[in-house]
Amino acid sequence: MAFETTRRLAGIAAVAATILLGGCSQRDGAALAPGEYTVQMPGGKVWYKIVGGGPGAPLVILHGGPGAPSYYLKPFEALADERAVIFYDQLGAGRSEHTSDTTRWTIPHFVAELDSLRRVLGLWDFHLMGHSWGTMLAAEYAFTHPDSIKSLIFASPALSTARWLADADSLVKTLPRSLQQAIARNEARSTFDAPEYQAAVGAFYERFLSRKLPWSADIDSTFNQLNTDLYGYMWGPSEFTATGTLRDFDATGSLELLQVPALFTTGEFDEALPATVRYYASLMPGSEVAVIAGAAHLTMQDNPEENIRVVREFLYRIDHQKQ
């Protein structure tokens, strides 16, 4: 297994030693005043936003990409009538400071960054949701910092790159032959900027990324501020081709170690195929699965009503379960 537990612990501990913010830790969510903020982290300032409040345990949401800022996650603000909802842009994405220092573009760095933010906000019993690449980060965080997590939500998960690519290949084969040929031709030449390749990528995204057309302003903002250097370095040139540092990622061998309630969600037409998501859930006995009707990868954009309902009901049950 590429990311075995001992390597996780050693790598993340080394980064945490330099990234944790001494002296700013708070307890009991004392820093959860609604608003937009920045906090200095190694590498630059990180932007975060707190929405709402209420008796429910806070929810922290991790965006996808890597490098795709959190604009597209805005529909989850609907949950803020019951709890504080915290969004943030990881270093290098969106409203957070950008850097070309690739030593910051690592799983250990982003895990330690999340833990620093948790400590700044005084979160000691919170729900953690990751979407897409954010599920990799959520899993890695939970493997090394399990004590503060009340539940996990894996939204359209990417917990095995090999499985993701196999599923993506099956989806590419559903495209018109001309688009399949354009993809194959340009990937063989590494001409990823070619107009015909980009057109094929666009067609793939309109089927399997977000089907609700025209795309919302929040999706447009996410793409306009996507850090393509970060995305390319860690992932690759497109959703269906991985050439970056995450190409060997596989968390499936350790999912059974996560002893917290978990919800897995996916869209009916998601890149994260429902069959694959059910497989991931089977590795965590007792976890729940929800398939969002009519939605592709951006379930919260394609069918926000059903997506919000599913997440809301799960969080409510966990908050009110008997200890």
PDB file of C-alpha atoms in Angstrom:
ATOM      1  CA  MET A   1       0.000   0.000   0.000  1.00  0.00           C
ATOM      2  CA  ALA A   2       1.432   3.339  -1.096  1.00  0.00           C
ATOM      3  CA  PHE A   3       0.500   5.352   1.978  1.00  0.00           C
ATOM      4  CA  GLU A   4       0.936   2.872   4.825  1.00  0.00           C
ATOM      5  CA  THR A   5       0.194   4.029   8.356  1.00  0.00           C
ATOM      6  CA  THR A   6       3.813   4.328   9.520  1.00  0.00           C
ATOM      7  CA  ARG A   7       4.728   6.618   6.628  1.00  0.00           C
ATOM      8  CA  ARG A   8       1.668   8.743   7.302  1.00  0.00           C
ATOM      9  CA  LEU A   9       2.585   9.219  10.922  1.00  0.00           C
ATOM     10  CA  ALA A  10       6.234  10.000  10.283  1.00  0.00           C
ATOM     11  CA  GLY A  11       5.632  12.421   7.418  1.00  0.00           C
ATOM     12  CA  ILE A  12       2.772  14.300   9.012  1.00  0.00           C
ATOM     13  CA  ALA A  13       4.470  14.542  12.398  1.00  0.00           C
ATOM     14  CA  ALA A  14       7.529  16.110  10.772  1.00  0.00           C
ATOM     15  CA  VAL A  15       5.459  18.775   9.054  1.00  0.00           C
ATOM     16  CA  ALA A  16       3.269  19.361  12.095  1.00  0.00           C
ATOM     17  CA  ALA A  17       6.354  20.222  14.123  1.00  0.00           C
ATOM     18  CA  THR A  18       6.851  23.313  11.960  1.00  0.00           C
ATOM     19  CA  ILE A  19       3.279  24.269  11.043  1.00  0.00           C
ATOM     20  CA  LEU A  20       1.329  24.149  14.316  1.00  0.00           C
ATOM     21  CA  LEU A  21       0.670  27.616  15.619  1.00  0.00           C
ATOM     22  CA  GLY A  22       1.919  27.802  19.193  1.00  0.00           C
ATOM     23  CA  GLY A  23      -0.072  29.757  21.730  1.00  0.00           C
ATOM     24  CA  CYS A  24      -3.227  30.299  19.658  1.00  0.00           C
ATOM     25  CA  SER A  25      -5.142  27.162  20.539  1.00  0.00           C
ATOM     26  CA  GLN A  26      -8.643  27.697  21.989  1.00  0.00           C
ATOM     27  CA  ARG A  27     -11.215  25.309  23.457  1.00  0.00           C
ATOM     28  CA  ASP A  28     -14.936  24.764  22.881  1.00  0.00           C
ATOM     29  CA  GLY A  29     -15.203  26.602  19.564  1.00  0.00           C
ATOM     30  CA  ALA A  30     -14.535  29.966  21.212  1.00  0.00           C
ATOM     31  CA  ALA A  31     -13.342  31.478  17.913  1.00  0.00           C
ATOM     32  CA  LEU A  32     -16.433  30.621  15.839  1.00  0.00           C
ATOM     33  CA  ALA A  33     -17.772  34.126  15.222  1.00  0.00           C
ATOM     34  CA  PRO A  34     -19.310  34.292  11.703  1.00  0.00           C
ATOM     35  CA  GLY A  35     -17.212  36.152   9.167  1.00  0.00           C
ATOM     36  CA  GLU A  36     -14.271  35.916   6.786  1.00  0.00           C
ATOM     37  CA  TYR A  37     -10.731  35.752   8.128  1.00  0.00           C
ATOM     38  CA  THR A  38      -7.131  34.961   7.256  1.00  0.00           C
ATOM     39  CA  VAL A  39      -4.550  33.232   9.400  1.00  0.00           C
ATOM     40  CA  GLN A  40      -0.805  33.108   8.841  1.00  0.00           C
ATOM     41  CA  MET A  41       0.493  29.619   8.126  1.00  0.00           C
ATOM     42  CA  PRO A  42       3.928  28.473   6.980  1.00  0.00           C
ATOM     43  CA  GLY A  43       3.953  29.327   3.293  1.00  0.00           C
ATOM     44  CA  GLY A  44       1.422  32.127   3.435  1.00  0.00           C
ATOM     45  CA  LYS A  45      -1.965  33.312   4.660  1.00  0.00           C
ATOM     46  CA  VAL A  46      -4.942  30.954   4.593  1.00  0.00           C
ATOM     47  CA  TRP A  47      -8.470  32.322   4.088  1.00  0.00           C
ATOM     48  CA  TYR A  48     -11.423  30.854   5.943  1.00  0.00           C
ATOM     49  CA  LYS A  49     -15.086  31.658   6.416  1.00  0.00           C
ATOM     50  CA  ILE A  50     -17.457  30.814   9.255  1.00  0.00           C
ATOM     51  CA  VAL A  51     -21.189  30.803   8.528  1.00  0.00           C
ATOM     52  CA  GLY A  52     -24.012  30.513  11.032  1.00  0.00           C
ATOM     53  CA  GLY A  53     -24.088  28.762  14.361  1.00  0.00           C
ATOM     54  CA  GLY A  54     -26.366  26.734  16.585  1.00  0.00           C
ATOM     55  CA  PRO A  55     -26.344  23.751  18.892  1.00  0.00           C
ATOM     56  CA  GLY A  56     -24.996  21.239  16.392  1.00  0.00           C
ATOM     57  CA  ALA A  57     -21.323  20.323  16.332  1.00  0.00           C
ATOM     58  CA  PRO A  58     -19.385  22.478  13.824  1.00  0.00           C
ATOM     59  CA  LEU A  59     -18.803  21.211  10.289  1.00  0.00           C
ATOM     60  CA  VAL A  60     -15.496  21.781   8.478  1.00  0.00           C
ATOM     61  CA  ILE A  61     -15.592  21.307   4.689  1.00  0.00           C
ATOM     62  CA  LEU A  62     -12.534  20.497   2.553  1.00  0.00           C
ATOM     63  CA  HIS A  63     -12.633  21.518  -1.102  1.00  0.00           C
ATOM     64  CA  GLY A  64     -11.485  19.478  -4.072  1.00  0.00           C
ATOM     65  CA  GLY A  65      -8.824  19.981  -6.689  1.00  0.00           C
ATOM     66  CA  PRO A  66      -6.172  20.101  -5.439  1.00  0.00           C
ATOM     67  CA  GLY A  67      -6.188  23.831  -5.987  1.00  0.00           C
ATOM     68  CA  ALA A  68      -9.936  24.304  -6.633  1.00  0.00           C
ATOM     69  CA  PRO A  69     -11.190  26.953  -4.172  1.00  0.00           C
ATOM     70  CA  SER A  70     -14.319  26.503  -2.124  1.00  0.00           C
ATOM     71  CA  TYR A  71     -16.758  28.766  -4.025  1.00  0.00           C
ATOM     72  CA  TYR A  72     -18.616  25.769  -5.481  1.00  0.00           C
ATOM     73  CA  LEU A  73     -19.356  24.439  -1.970  1.00  0.00           C
ATOM     74  CA  LYS A  74     -21.540  27.460  -1.150  1.00  0.00           C
ATOM     75  CA  PRO A  75     -24.844  25.481  -1.137  1.00  0.00           C
ATOM     76  CA  PHE A  76     -23.711  23.857   2.116  1.00  0.00           C
ATOM     77  CA  GLU A  77     -24.207  27.231   3.797  1.00  0.00           C
ATOM     78  CA  ALA A  78     -27.826  26.052   4.128  1.00  0.00           C
ATOM     79  CA  LEU A  79     -26.646  23.870   7.022  1.00  0.00           C
ATOM     80  CA  ALA A  80     -25.628  26.950   9.009  1.00  0.00           C
ATOM     81  CA  ASP A  81     -29.067  27.292  10.613  1.00  0.00           C
ATOM     82  CA  GLU A  82     -28.184  24.354  12.881  1.00  0.00           C
ATOM     83  CA  ARG A  83     -24.403  24.647  13.353  1.00  0.00           C
ATOM     84  CA  ALA A  84     -21.324  26.629  12.425  1.00  0.00           C
ATOM     85  CA  VAL A  85     -20.088  25.705   8.951  1.00  0.00           C
ATOM     86  CA  ILE A  86     -16.434  26.404   8.188  1.00  0.00           C
ATOM     87  CA  PHE A  87     -15.050  26.720   4.668  1.00  0.00           C
ATOM     88  CA  TYR A  88     -11.430  27.449   3.827  1.00  0.00           C
ATOM     89  CA  ASP A  89      -9.209  27.646   0.779  1.00  0.00           C
ATOM     90  CA  GLN A  90      -6.111  25.522   1.171  1.00  0.00           C
ATOM     91  CA  LEU A  91      -2.764  27.244   0.703  1.00  0.00           C
ATOM     92  CA  GLY A  92      -2.328  27.974  -3.001  1.00  0.00           C
ATOM     93  CA  ALA A  93      -6.051  28.009  -3.792  1.00  0.00           C
ATOM     94  CA  GLY A  94      -8.498  30.840  -4.328  1.00  0.00           C
ATOM     95  CA  ARG A  95      -8.483  33.485  -1.618  1.00  0.00           C
ATOM     96  CA  SER A  96      -5.547  31.981   0.252  1.00  0.00           C
ATOM     97  CA  GLU A  97      -2.020  33.052  -0.551  1.00  0.00           C
ATOM     98  CA  HIS A  98      -0.400  31.416  -3.546  1.00  0.00           C
ATOM     99  CA  THR A  99       3.058  29.913  -3.529  1.00  0.00           C
ATOM    100  CA  SER A 100       5.281  28.174  -6.058  1.00  0.00           C
ATOM    101  CA  ASP A 101       7.035  26.276  -3.259  1.00  0.00           C
ATOM    102  CA  THR A 102       6.189  22.672  -4.093  1.00  0.00           C
ATOM    103  CA  THR A 103       7.408  21.507  -0.683  1.00  0.00           C
ATOM    104  CA  ARG A 104       4.088  22.926   0.555  1.00  0.00           C
ATOM    105  CA  TRP A 105       2.113  20.936  -2.026  1.00  0.00           C
ATOM    106  CA  THR A 106       2.054  17.684  -0.069  1.00  0.00           C
ATOM    107  CA  ILE A 107      -0.470  15.663   1.904  1.00  0.00           C
ATOM    108  CA  PRO A 108       1.495  16.100   5.161  1.00  0.00           C
ATOM    109  CA  HIS A 109       1.486  19.873   4.698  1.00  0.00           C
ATOM    110  CA  PHE A 110      -2.258  20.062   4.050  1.00  0.00           C
ATOM    111  CA  VAL A 111      -3.037  17.706   6.949  1.00  0.00           C
ATOM    112  CA  ALA A 112      -0.962  19.854   9.308  1.00  0.00           C
ATOM    113  CA  GLU A 113      -2.566  23.006   7.884  1.00  0.00           C
ATOM    114  CA  LEU A 114      -6.016  21.623   8.672  1.00  0.00           C
ATOM    115  CA  ASP A 115      -4.959  20.728  12.194  1.00  0.00           C
ATOM    116  CA  SER A 116      -3.575  24.216  12.734  1.00  0.00           C
ATOM    117  CA  LEU A 117      -6.862  25.746  11.605  1.00  0.00           C
ATOM    118  CA  ARG A 118      -8.749  23.384  13.910  1.00  0.00           C
ATOM    119  CA  ARG A 119      -6.654  24.578  16.840  1.00  0.00           C
ATOM    120  CA  VAL A 120      -7.063  28.237  15.905  1.00  0.00           C
ATOM    121  CA  LEU A 121     -10.843  27.729  15.923  1.00  0.00           C
ATOM    122  CA  GLY A 122     -10.872  25.690  19.115  1.00  0.00           C
ATOM    123  CA  LEU A 123     -12.525  22.667  17.503  1.00  0.00           C
ATOM    124  CA  TRP A 124     -12.302  19.526  19.613  1.00  0.00           C
ATOM    125  CA  ASP A 125     -15.459  17.668  18.563  1.00  0.00           C
ATOM    126  CA  PHE A 126     -16.422  18.457  14.991  1.00  0.00           C
ATOM    127  CA  HIS A 127     -17.752  16.903  11.790  1.00  0.00           C
ATOM    128  CA  LEU A 128     -15.350  16.743   8.834  1.00  0.00           C
ATOM    129  CA  MET A 129     -16.507  16.648   5.216  1.00  0.00           C
ATOM    130  CA  GLY A 130     -14.218  16.281   2.231  1.00  0.00           C
ATOM    131  CA  HIS A 131     -15.199  16.512  -1.409  1.00  0.00           C
ATOM    132  CA  SER A 132     -13.167  14.768  -4.153  1.00  0.00           C
ATOM    133  CA  TRP A 133      -9.478  15.492  -3.381  1.00  0.00           C
ATOM    134  CA  GLY A 134     -10.807  16.725  -0.050  1.00  0.00           C
ATOM    135  CA  THR A 135     -11.737  13.129   0.803  1.00  0.00           C
ATOM    136  CA  MET A 136      -8.077  12.125   0.452  1.00  0.00           C
ATOM    137  CA  LEU A 137      -7.199  14.903   2.868  1.00  0.00           C
ATOM    138  CA  ALA A 138     -10.067  14.011   5.228  1.00  0.00           C
ATOM    139  CA  ALA A 139      -8.986  10.366   5.342  1.00  0.00           C
ATOM    140  CA  GLU A 140      -5.355  11.238   5.944  1.00  0.00           C
ATOM    141  CA  TYR A 141      -6.345  13.673   8.682  1.00  0.00           C
ATOM    142  CA  ALA A 142      -8.560  11.067  10.349  1.00  0.00           C
ATOM    143  CA  PHE A 143      -5.807   8.433  10.255  1.00  0.00           C
ATOM    144  CA  THR A 144      -3.485  10.699  12.245  1.00  0.00           C
ATOM    145  CA  HIS A 145      -5.883  12.906  14.270  1.00  0.00           C
ATOM    146  CA  PRO A 146      -8.885  10.693  15.081  1.00  0.00           C
ATOM    147  CA  ASP A 147      -9.722  12.005  18.536  1.00  0.00           C
ATOM    148  CA  SER A 148     -11.339  15.304  17.580  1.00  0.00           C
ATOM    149  CA  ILE A 149     -13.580  14.028  14.762  1.00  0.00           C
ATOM    150  CA  LYS A 150     -17.254  13.377  15.507  1.00  0.00           C
ATOM    151  CA  SER A 151     -18.060  12.029  12.028  1.00  0.00           C
ATOM    152  CA  LEU A 152     -16.686  11.861   8.499  1.00  0.00           C
ATOM    153  CA  ILE A 153     -18.462  12.651   5.241  1.00  0.00           C
ATOM    154  CA  PHE A 154     -16.748  11.410   2.083  1.00  0.00           C
ATOM    155  CA  ALA A 155     -18.461  13.331  -0.728  1.00  0.00           C
ATOM    156  CA  SER A 156     -17.732  11.949  -4.216  1.00  0.00           C
ATOM    157  CA  PRO A 157     -14.622  10.270  -2.804  1.00  0.00           C
ATOM    158  CA  ALA A 158     -11.285   9.724  -4.509  1.00  0.00           C
ATOM    159  CA  LEU A 159      -9.762   7.245  -2.074  1.00  0.00           C
ATOM    160  CA  SER A 160      -7.831   5.204  -4.642  1.00  0.00           C
ATOM    161  CA  THR A 161      -6.258   6.839  -7.668  1.00  0.00           C
ATOM    162  CA  ALA A 162      -6.022   3.512  -9.501  1.00  0.00           C
ATOM    163  CA  ARG A 163      -9.730   2.905  -9.019  1.00  0.00           C
ATOM    164  CA  TRP A 164     -10.558   6.515  -9.960  1.00  0.00           C
ATOM    165  CA  LEU A 165      -8.635   6.214 -13.222  1.00  0.00           C
ATOM    166  CA  ALA A 166     -10.233   2.881 -14.096  1.00  0.00           C
ATOM    167  CA  ASP A 167     -13.667   4.410 -13.553  1.00  0.00           C
ATOM    168  CA  ALA A 168     -12.702   7.510 -15.545  1.00  0.00           C
ATOM    169  CA  ASP A 169     -11.541   5.331 -18.421  1.00  0.00           C
ATOM    170  CA  SER A 170     -14.937   3.626 -18.483  1.00  0.00           C
ATOM    171  CA  LEU A 171     -16.619   7.045 -18.623  1.00  0.00           C
ATOM    172  CA  VAL A 172     -14.328   8.321 -21.389  1.00  0.00           C
ATOM    173  CA  LYS A 173     -15.408   5.302 -23.455  1.00  0.00           C
ATOM    174  CA  THR A 174     -18.983   6.600 -23.361  1.00  0.00           C
ATOM    175  CA  LEU A 175     -17.963   9.798 -25.185  1.00  0.00           C
ATOM    176  CA  PRO A 176     -18.346  10.128 -28.961  1.00  0.00           C
ATOM    177  CA  ARG A 177     -15.556   8.394 -30.866  1.00  0.00           C
ATOM    178  CA  SER A 178     -14.141  11.703 -32.129  1.00  0.00           C
ATOM    179  CA  LEU A 179     -13.664  12.942 -28.565  1.00  0.00           C
ATOM    180  CA  GLN A 180     -12.085   9.670 -27.469  1.00  0.00           C
ATOM    181  CA  GLN A 181      -9.631   9.938 -30.354  1.00  0.00           C
ATOM    182  CA  ALA A 182      -8.809  13.567 -29.489  1.00  0.00           C
ATOM    183  CA  ILE A 183      -8.061  12.551 -25.902  1.00  0.00           C
ATOM    184  CA  ALA A 184      -5.889   9.597 -26.929  1.00  0.00           C
ATOM    185  CA  ARG A 185      -4.020  11.577 -29.584  1.00  0.00           C
ATOM    186  CA  ASN A 186      -3.143  14.504 -27.349  1.00  0.00           C
ATOM    187  CA  GLU A 187      -2.318  12.450 -24.289  1.00  0.00           C
ATOM    188  CA  ALA A 188       0.131  10.428 -26.391  1.00  0.00           C
ATOM    189  CA  ARG A 189       1.784  13.705 -27.435  1.00  0.00           C
ATOM    190  CA  SER A 190       1.355  15.431 -24.047  1.00  0.00           C
ATOM    191  CA  THR A 191      -0.330  18.299 -25.874  1.00  0.00           C
ATOM    192  CA  PHE A 192      -2.830  18.974 -23.130  1.00  0.00           C
ATOM    193  CA  ASP A 193      -3.375  22.595 -24.170  1.00  0.00           C
ATOM    194  CA  ALA A 194      -4.549  21.617 -27.656  1.00  0.00           C
ATOM    195  CA  PRO A 195      -8.022  23.035 -28.406  1.00  0.00           C
ATOM    196  CA  GLU A 196      -9.407  19.633 -29.364  1.00  0.00           C
ATOM    197  CA  TYR A 197      -8.182  18.113 -26.089  1.00  0.00           C
ATOM    198  CA  GLN A 198      -9.701  20.959 -24.071  1.00  0.00           C
ATOM    199  CA  ALA A 199     -12.969  20.553 -25.983  1.00  0.00           C
ATOM    200  CA  ALA A 200     -13.031  16.861 -25.082  1.00  0.00           C
ATOM    201  CA  VAL A 201     -12.315  17.698 -21.442  1.00  0.00           C
ATOM    202  CA  GLY A 202     -15.201  20.169 -21.507  1.00  0.00           C
ATOM    203  CA  ALA A 203     -17.561  17.546 -22.904  1.00  0.00           C
ATOM    204  CA  PHE A 204     -16.480  15.090 -20.198  1.00  0.00           C
ATOM    205  CA  TYR A 205     -17.012  17.696 -17.480  1.00  0.00           C
ATOM    206  CA  GLU A 206     -20.523  18.575 -18.691  1.00  0.00           C
ATOM    207  CA  ARG A 207     -21.496  14.911 -18.381  1.00  0.00           C
ATOM    208  CA  PHE A 208     -19.672  13.856 -15.225  1.00  0.00           C
ATOM    209  CA  LEU A 209     -18.540  16.977 -13.326  1.00  0.00           C
ATOM    210  CA  SER A 210     -21.670  19.156 -13.342  1.00  0.00           C
ATOM    211  CA  ARG A 211     -24.733  18.493 -15.486  1.00  0.00           C
ATOM    212  CA  LYS A 212     -26.772  21.529 -14.486  1.00  0.00           C
ATOM    213  CA  LEU A 213     -26.253  24.022 -17.317  1.00  0.00           C
ATOM    214  CA  PRO A 214     -25.390  26.812 -17.488  1.00  0.00           C
ATOM    215  CA  TRP A 215     -22.885  26.398 -14.690  1.00  0.00           C
ATOM    216  CA  SER A 216     -23.425  28.621 -11.670  1.00  0.00           C
ATOM    217  CA  ALA A 217     -21.363  31.702 -10.881  1.00  0.00           C
ATOM    218  CA  ASP A 218     -19.814  29.742  -8.010  1.00  0.00           C
ATOM    219  CA  ILE A 219     -18.533  27.034 -10.368  1.00  0.00           C
ATOM    220  CA  ASP A 220     -17.243  29.720 -12.717  1.00  0.00           C
ATOM    221  CA  SER A 221     -15.404  31.393  -9.824  1.00  0.00           C
ATOM    222  CA  THR A 222     -13.886  28.066  -8.811  1.00  0.00           C
ATOM    223  CA  PHE A 223     -12.544  27.434 -12.309  1.00  0.00           C
ATOM    224  CA  ASN A 224     -11.424  31.029 -12.786  1.00  0.00           C
ATOM    225  CA  GLN A 225      -9.334  30.821  -9.621  1.00  0.00           C
ATOM    226  CA  LEU A 226      -8.216  27.206  -9.987  1.00  0.00           C
ATOM    227  CA  ASN A 227      -4.484  26.940  -9.361  1.00  0.00           C
ATOM    228  CA  THR A 228      -3.614  24.887 -12.436  1.00  0.00           C
ATOM    229  CA  ASP A 229       0.027  24.582 -11.379  1.00  0.00           C
ATOM    230  CA  LEU A 230      -0.952  23.034  -8.059  1.00  0.00           C
ATOM    231  CA  TYR A 231      -3.595  20.844  -9.700  1.00  0.00           C
ATOM    232  CA  GLY A 232      -1.139  19.652 -12.331  1.00  0.00           C
ATOM    233  CA  TYR A 233       1.661  19.036  -9.830  1.00  0.00           C
ATOM    234  CA  MET A 234      -0.413  16.932  -7.462  1.00  0.00           C
ATOM    235  CA  TRP A 235      -2.970  15.445  -9.882  1.00  0.00           C
ATOM    236  CA  GLY A 236      -2.469  15.998 -13.606  1.00  0.00           C
ATOM    237  CA  PRO A 237      -3.866  17.626 -16.758  1.00  0.00           C
ATOM    238  CA  SER A 238      -7.495  16.515 -16.367  1.00  0.00           C
ATOM    239  CA  GLU A 239      -9.906  14.621 -14.145  1.00  0.00           C
ATOM    240  CA  PHE A 240      -9.282  11.419 -16.091  1.00  0.00           C
ATOM    241  CA  THR A 241      -5.476  11.568 -16.260  1.00  0.00           C
ATOM    242  CA  ALA A 242      -3.221  11.485 -13.175  1.00  0.00           C
ATOM    243  CA  THR A 243       0.473  12.243 -13.655  1.00  0.00           C
ATOM    244  CA  GLY A 244       1.208  14.045 -10.381  1.00  0.00           C
ATOM    245  CA  THR A 245       2.214  13.151  -6.853  1.00  0.00           C
ATOM    246  CA  LEU A 246      -1.193  11.643  -6.048  1.00  0.00           C
ATOM    247  CA  ARG A 247      -0.984   9.052  -8.830  1.00  0.00           C
ATOM    248  CA  ASP A 248      -0.177   6.239  -6.366  1.00  0.00           C
ATOM    249  CA  PHE A 249      -2.561   7.318  -3.607  1.00  0.00           C
ATOM    250  CA  ASP A 250      -4.602   4.535  -2.011  1.00  0.00           C
ATOM    251  CA  ALA A 251      -6.276   4.813   1.380  1.00  0.00           C
ATOM    252  CA  THR A 252      -8.485   1.748   1.040  1.00  0.00           C
ATOM    253  CA  GLY A 253      -6.238  -0.535   3.063  1.00  0.00           C
ATOM    254  CA  SER A 254      -6.639   1.661   6.144  1.00  0.00           C
ATOM    255  CA  LEU A 255     -10.312   2.689   6.046  1.00  0.00           C
ATOM    256  CA  GLU A 256     -11.205  -0.038   8.520  1.00  0.00           C
ATOM    257  CA  LEU A 257      -9.085   1.808  11.085  1.00  0.00           C
ATOM    258  CA  LEU A 258     -11.487   4.768  11.128  1.00  0.00           C
ATOM    259  CA  GLN A 259     -13.788   4.171  14.072  1.00  0.00           C
ATOM    260  CA  VAL A 260     -16.177   7.092  13.558  1.00  0.00           C
ATOM    261  CA  PRO A 261     -19.607   7.322  11.911  1.00  0.00           C
ATOM    262  CA  ALA A 262     -19.241   7.905   8.175  1.00  0.00           C
ATOM    263  CA  LEU A 263     -21.449   8.963   5.300  1.00  0.00           C
ATOM    264  CA  PHE A 264     -20.419   8.372   1.689  1.00  0.00           C
ATOM    265  CA  THR A 265     -22.212  10.407  -0.983  1.00  0.00           C
ATOM    266  CA  THR A 266     -22.004  10.339  -4.760  1.00  0.00           C
ATOM    267  CA  GLY A 267     -23.992  11.526  -7.740  1.00  0.00           C
ATOM    268  CA  GLU A 268     -26.012   9.324 -10.045  1.00  0.00           C
ATOM    269  CA  PHE A 269     -23.670  10.379 -12.891  1.00  0.00           C
ATOM    270  CA  ASP A 270     -20.577  11.052 -10.779  1.00  0.00           C
ATOM    271  CA  GLU A 271     -16.958  10.485 -11.740  1.00  0.00           C
ATOM    272  CA  ALA A 272     -16.860   8.723  -8.390  1.00  0.00           C
ATOM    273  CA  LEU A 273     -19.028   5.852  -9.606  1.00  0.00           C
ATOM    274  CA  PRO A 274     -21.749   4.699  -7.194  1.00  0.00           C
ATOM    275  CA  ALA A 275     -20.421   1.123  -7.335  1.00  0.00           C
ATOM    276  CA  THR A 276     -16.969   2.326  -6.285  1.00  0.00           C
ATOM    277  CA  VAL A 277     -18.372   4.481  -3.503  1.00  0.00           C
ATOM    278  CA  ARG A 278     -20.355   1.524  -2.176  1.00  0.00           C
ATOM    279  CA  TYR A 279     -17.116  -0.482  -2.219  1.00  0.00           C
ATOM    280  CA  TYR A 280     -15.347   2.188  -0.151  1.00  0.00           C
ATOM    281  CA  ALA A 281     -18.253   2.209   2.312  1.00  0.00           C
ATOM    282  CA  SER A 282     -18.045  -1.576   2.651  1.00  0.00           C
ATOM    283  CA  LEU A 283     -14.563  -1.115   4.085  1.00  0.00           C
ATOM    284  CA  MET A 284     -16.054   0.881   6.983  1.00  0.00           C
ATOM    285  CA  PRO A 285     -18.731  -1.340   8.544  1.00  0.00           C
ATOM    286  CA  GLY A 286     -21.758   0.633   9.669  1.00  0.00           C
ATOM    287  CA  SER A 287     -21.166   3.539   7.278  1.00  0.00           C
ATOM    288  CA  GLU A 288     -23.971   4.979   5.182  1.00  0.00           C
ATOM    289  CA  VAL A 289     -24.240   5.598   1.433  1.00  0.00           C
ATOM    290  CA  ALA A 290     -26.410   8.100  -0.432  1.00  0.00           C
ATOM    291  CA  VAL A 291     -26.640   8.486  -4.222  1.00  0.00           C
ATOM    292  CA  ILE A 292     -27.817  11.969  -5.217  1.00  0.00           C
ATOM    293  CA  ALA A 293     -30.315  11.702  -8.060  1.00  0.00           C
ATOM    294  CA  GLY A 294     -29.539  13.420 -11.352  1.00  0.00           C
ATOM    295  CA  ALA A 295     -26.208  14.770 -10.115  1.00  0.00           C
ATOM    296  CA  ALA A 296     -22.673  14.455 -11.408  1.00  0.00           C
ATOM    297  CA  HIS A 297     -19.517  15.111  -9.360  1.00  0.00           C
ATOM    298  CA  LEU A 298     -20.642  18.496  -8.037  1.00  0.00           C
ATOM    299  CA  THR A 299     -23.676  17.042  -6.304  1.00  0.00           C
ATOM    300  CA  MET A 300     -24.170  20.159  -4.198  1.00  0.00           C
ATOM    301  CA  GLN A 301     -24.578  22.182  -7.417  1.00  0.00           C
ATOM    302  CA  ASP A 302     -26.599  19.723  -9.495  1.00  0.00           C
ATOM    303  CA  ASN A 303     -29.108  18.741  -6.798  1.00  0.00           C
ATOM    304  CA  PRO A 304     -28.542  20.938  -3.748  1.00  0.00           C
ATOM    305  CA  GLU A 305     -31.903  20.180  -2.138  1.00  0.00           C
ATOM    306  CA  GLU A 306     -31.353  16.416  -1.915  1.00  0.00           C
ATOM    307  CA  ASN A 307     -27.663  16.774  -1.068  1.00  0.00           C
ATOM    308  CA  ILE A 308     -28.380  19.188   1.797  1.00  0.00           C
ATOM    309  CA  ARG A 309     -31.199  16.992   3.102  1.00  0.00           C
ATOM    310  CA  VAL A 310     -29.002  13.878   3.191  1.00  0.00           C
ATOM    311  CA  VAL A 311     -26.137  15.633   4.959  1.00  0.00           C
ATOM    312  CA  ARG A 312     -28.429  17.477   7.369  1.00  0.00           C
ATOM    313  CA  GLU A 313     -30.187  14.287   8.459  1.00  0.00           C
ATOM    314  CA  PHE A 314     -26.892  12.448   8.932  1.00  0.00           C
ATOM    315  CA  LEU A 315     -25.382  15.229  11.045  1.00  0.00           C
ATOM    316  CA  TYR A 316     -28.528  15.509  13.150  1.00  0.00           C
ATOM    317  CA  ARG A 317     -28.537  11.764  13.882  1.00  0.00           C
ATOM    318  CA  ILE A 318     -24.878  11.802  14.902  1.00  0.00           C
ATOM    319  CA  ASP A 319     -25.334  14.865  17.111  1.00  0.00           C
ATOM    320  CA  HIS A 320     -28.298  13.240  18.882  1.00  0.00           C
ATOM    321  CA  GLN A 321     -27.155   9.653  19.167  1.00  0.00           C
ATOM    322  CA  LYS A 322     -26.872   8.272  22.669  1.00  0.00           C
ATOM    323  CA  GLN A 323     -23.359   8.225  24.025  1.00  0.00           C
TER     324      GLN A 323
END
